C-alpha atoms as one frame of an Amber mdcrd trajectory, in Angstrom:
protein
  -8.918-141.143  -0.718  -5.543-139.629   0.103  -2.621-141.914   0.767  -0.777
-141.580   4.063   2.209-140.181   2.159   0.122-137.550   0.332  -1.602-136.561
   3.555   1.759-136.208   5.257   2.985-133.899   2.516  -0.087-131.685   2.827
   0.342-131.440   6.606   4.043-130.644   6.197   3.287-127.859   3.730   0.650
-126.452   6.065   3.034-126.506   9.025   5.838-124.906   7.057   3.454-122.288
   5.695   2.291-121.494   9.188   5.848-121.182  10.412   6.759-118.807   7.579
   3.784-116.611   8.369   4.688-116.472  12.069   8.415-115.979  11.543   9.436
-113.968  14.578  12.562-112.525  12.997  12.640-108.901  11.912  13.641-108.171
   8.331  15.651-105.290   6.907  16.733-103.909   3.564  20.378-103.793   2.563
  20.379-101.019  -0.037  22.929 -99.459  -2.367  22.421 -96.604  -4.810  23.953
 -95.535  -8.075  23.017 -93.113 -10.803  24.067 -90.749 -13.536  22.848 -87.293
 -14.389  22.116 -86.558 -18.016  25.023 -84.080 -17.901  27.420 -86.721 -16.549
  29.312 -86.787 -19.852  29.855 -83.057 -19.510  31.447 -83.567 -16.109  28.559
 -81.948 -14.219  27.968 -83.713 -10.904  25.906 -82.847  -7.846  26.528 -83.683
  -4.214  24.368 -85.957  -2.104  21.674 -88.359  -3.231  21.002 -86.500  -6.464
  21.740 -87.513 -10.035  20.912 -84.643 -12.360  17.272 -83.705 -11.743  16.658
 -87.024  -9.960  16.803 -87.344  -6.184  16.495 -90.220  -3.739  16.772 -91.174
  -0.086  17.406 -94.223   2.080  16.124 -93.915   5.647  15.630 -96.195   8.618
  13.501 -96.042  11.721  12.984 -98.570  14.504   9.975-100.090  12.742  10.782
 -99.788   9.046  13.226 -99.215   6.224  12.106 -96.606   3.689  13.322 -95.798
   0.156  12.306 -93.013  -2.166  13.084 -91.755  -5.657  11.864 -88.643  -7.447
  12.390 -87.277 -10.953  12.256 -83.501 -11.361  10.407 -82.380 -14.498  13.037
 -80.861 -16.789  10.637 -78.521 -18.603  10.890 -76.026 -15.751  14.390 -75.184
 -16.910  12.839 -73.292 -19.842  11.371 -70.876 -17.283  14.575 -70.336 -15.359
  13.762 -72.862 -12.625  16.231 -75.578 -11.561  14.127 -78.795 -11.710  16.412
 -80.603  -9.277  15.497 -78.289  -6.407  11.926 -79.574  -6.205  12.768 -83.293
  -6.339  15.713 -82.939  -3.945  13.725 -80.931  -1.396  10.795 -83.347  -1.602
  13.034 -86.354  -0.942  14.935 -84.616   1.886  11.642 -83.701   3.531  10.319
 -87.260   3.265  13.607 -88.581   4.652  13.391 -86.274   7.662   9.804 -87.319
   8.374  10.898 -90.959   8.435  13.926 -90.389  10.640  11.877 -88.568  13.295
   9.165 -91.220  13.179   6.380 -89.081  11.716   4.971 -91.834   9.518   3.035
 -95.081   9.521   4.818 -97.972   7.766   1.610 -99.170   6.117   0.988 -95.737
   4.542   3.852 -94.542   2.313   1.362 -92.215   0.608   1.128 -90.500   3.993
   4.872 -89.798   3.856   4.548 -88.396   0.345   1.497 -86.314   1.249   3.109
 -84.837   4.366   6.316 -84.075   2.491   4.492 -82.394  -0.362   2.316 -80.251
   1.884   5.382 -79.112   3.804   6.770 -77.864   0.499   3.517 -76.021  -0.211
   3.792 -74.252   3.152   7.459 -73.393   2.732   8.131 -69.711   3.383  10.796
 -69.719   0.691   9.109 -70.047  -2.737   9.859 -73.384  -4.379   8.622 -73.973
  -7.913   8.746 -77.191  -9.893   7.286 -80.640 -10.452   8.315 -84.194  -9.777
   7.244 -87.810  -9.972   7.795 -89.891  -6.839   7.947 -93.484  -5.634   8.238
 -94.569  -1.985   8.827 -98.132  -0.776   8.496 -99.132   2.898   9.504-102.423
   4.520   7.667-103.084   7.772  10.364-105.047   9.587   8.086-106.984  11.907
   5.246-107.920   9.523   7.604-108.620   6.584   5.332-106.603   4.305   6.241
-104.042   1.675   4.017-100.997   1.293   4.451 -98.737  -1.737   3.110 -95.659
  -3.419   4.019 -94.519  -6.909   3.015 -91.308  -8.642   4.091 -91.072 -12.273
   6.654 -93.131 -14.171   9.324 -93.878 -11.593   8.730 -97.251  -9.977   9.938
-100.547  -8.550  10.374-104.237  -9.306  10.445-107.123  -6.830  12.431-110.127
  -8.066  12.297-113.612  -6.549  13.919-116.690  -8.032  14.954-114.736 -11.126
  11.397-113.610 -11.911   9.502-110.367 -11.394   6.796-111.100  -8.808   5.624
-107.536  -8.119   5.967-104.256  -9.969   4.585-100.738  -9.883   2.027 -99.451
 -12.354   3.094 -96.462 -14.447   0.767 -93.464 -14.364   0.594 -91.301 -17.501
  -1.875 -88.600 -18.523  -0.739 -89.186 -22.096   2.502 -90.120 -23.864   5.581
 -88.916 -21.960   3.445 -86.900 -19.527   3.466 -88.696 -16.187   1.448 -87.887
 -13.092   3.406 -85.390 -10.997   3.379 -83.237  -7.907   3.763 -79.546  -8.701
   4.052 -76.103  -7.189   3.160 -73.384  -9.687   3.771 -69.634  -9.574   0.896
 -67.572  -8.147  -1.850 -67.255 -10.718  -0.674 -70.246 -12.753  -2.110 -73.023
 -10.596  -4.705 -73.968 -13.193  -2.192 -73.973 -16.040   0.572 -76.163 -14.603
  -0.177 -79.882 -14.562  -0.464 -81.039 -10.957  -1.758 -84.220  -9.355  -2.670
 -84.932  -5.770  -0.319 -87.214  -3.806  -3.410 -89.232  -2.916  -3.646 -90.132
  -6.634  -0.529 -92.292  -6.255  -0.961 -95.982  -6.970  -0.551 -97.952  -3.720
   0.186-101.610  -3.068   1.086-103.949  -0.198   2.492-107.473  -0.278   4.599
-109.944   1.690   8.297-110.398   0.977  10.731-113.201   1.696  14.359-113.295
   2.727  16.504-112.903  -0.389  13.921-110.969  -2.390  15.471-108.242  -4.547
  13.800-104.844  -4.751  14.861-102.429  -7.472  13.520 -98.887  -7.153  14.370
 -96.452  -9.934  13.420 -93.426 -11.975  12.183 -93.694 -15.547  15.700 -93.185
 -16.880  16.284 -96.847 -16.078  12.971 -98.323 -17.202  12.893 -96.259 -20.425
  16.241 -97.728 -21.454  16.334-101.268 -20.057  13.572-103.864 -20.476  12.947
-106.393 -17.722  14.981-109.174 -19.316  18.133-107.016 -19.348  17.616-106.011
 -15.729  17.118-109.644 -14.728  20.328-110.622 -16.535  22.259-108.084 -14.481
  20.608-109.202 -11.245  21.798-112.770 -11.851  25.310-111.449 -11.166  24.282
-110.659  -7.582  25.666-113.635  -5.689  25.427-112.575  -2.025  23.856-110.024
   0.277  26.884-107.997   1.314  26.767-104.283   0.582  29.743-104.251  -1.795
  28.139-106.867  -4.034  24.845-104.972  -4.093  26.652-101.715  -4.849  28.568
-103.307  -7.710  25.377-104.686  -9.247  23.533-101.373  -8.842  26.375 -99.635
 -10.636  26.439-102.238 -13.401  22.706-101.715 -14.032  22.993 -97.916 -13.998
  26.028 -97.952 -16.311  24.339-100.211 -18.853  21.211 -98.031 -18.875  23.387
 -94.945 -19.300  25.221 -96.448 -22.275  21.997 -97.595 -23.939  20.466 -94.145
 -23.462  22.983 -92.741 -25.959  22.789 -95.564 -28.523  20.983 -94.135 -31.596
  20.331 -97.560 -33.099  18.884 -99.235 -30.012  15.144 -99.873 -29.880  14.636
 -98.869 -26.272  11.436 -99.426 -24.281  10.829 -95.675 -24.591  11.236 -95.791
 -28.391   8.870 -98.760 -28.576   6.324 -96.894 -26.448   6.667 -93.877 -28.753
   6.084 -96.056 -31.818   3.009 -97.515 -30.151   1.748 -93.935 -29.898   2.285
 -93.233 -33.596   5.700 -91.572 -33.372   8.707 -92.596 -35.449  11.363 -92.846
 -32.755  14.456 -94.995 -32.433  17.357 -95.051 -30.005  17.782 -94.757 -26.283
  16.383 -91.928 -24.197  19.080 -89.678 -22.693  17.910 -89.007 -19.162  18.950
 -88.878 -15.535  19.159 -92.364 -14.053  18.735 -93.331 -10.403  18.889 -96.920
  -9.139  18.284 -98.126  -5.580  19.001-101.850  -5.263  17.886-103.658  -2.101
  17.929-107.197  -0.745  15.592-108.382   2.004  17.744-109.788   4.820  17.381
-110.796   8.447  17.692-107.844  10.818  20.783-107.798  13.004  21.768-105.108
  15.516
């Protein structure tokens, strides 16, 4: 038999749980970005939300906040194609679709699919490939909806622990799922996945949750425990603090990428696949760092 005190605690938890589920406040994401292109050390920079062959966007509509990152496949450069054009155009197209309201918050894969098919129908030929990850916060329902194709991805951190994360999609070692547009006649030769093949997830978030969305340049060079150490430095939800932490994470990943003696997550993954690899992985790095906050006009 339950004591009166125990019963009271159960009722209190139930009431509080019910209140949290019916919280009438809208949520929002406060987001800052930072990144480095692989050619950063050579002084080569690009304008806009692009870091090397990576691209990203941060967009808002009346019902949702939407983030996206994409990593252009560098191998196209061997064929005279600028890999950044595909990823940048894909992200700009997705951003435009969000801003004009042509999306459903619960279906980020719909944003990715519409953006990709617009590229396929483009009158100006656009060749290339890219991974992609899109994260949507439905402000009213307090739910995050995601889709991830390839090896970019996201982490959700609460109370200093990772509570949600994306699943990486690889065909085989260092060959992620990717969207592609091939030259005429080469469609069957160039690796290309359908946007519908993206891994999708949905889950509730709480005020104060931290969402880190990034390309593989981050995750290949920084394990979770290092990322969590940097996130501990985030003391409040103002933009400047978030921006400073995003930059700190991107800078550390960039430094580790060029350390020949560091056993990076990428090097460990290579060893697991029978390759003798050590050191960081020089790559473009894009970091979007967000905090879930109460929406204010």
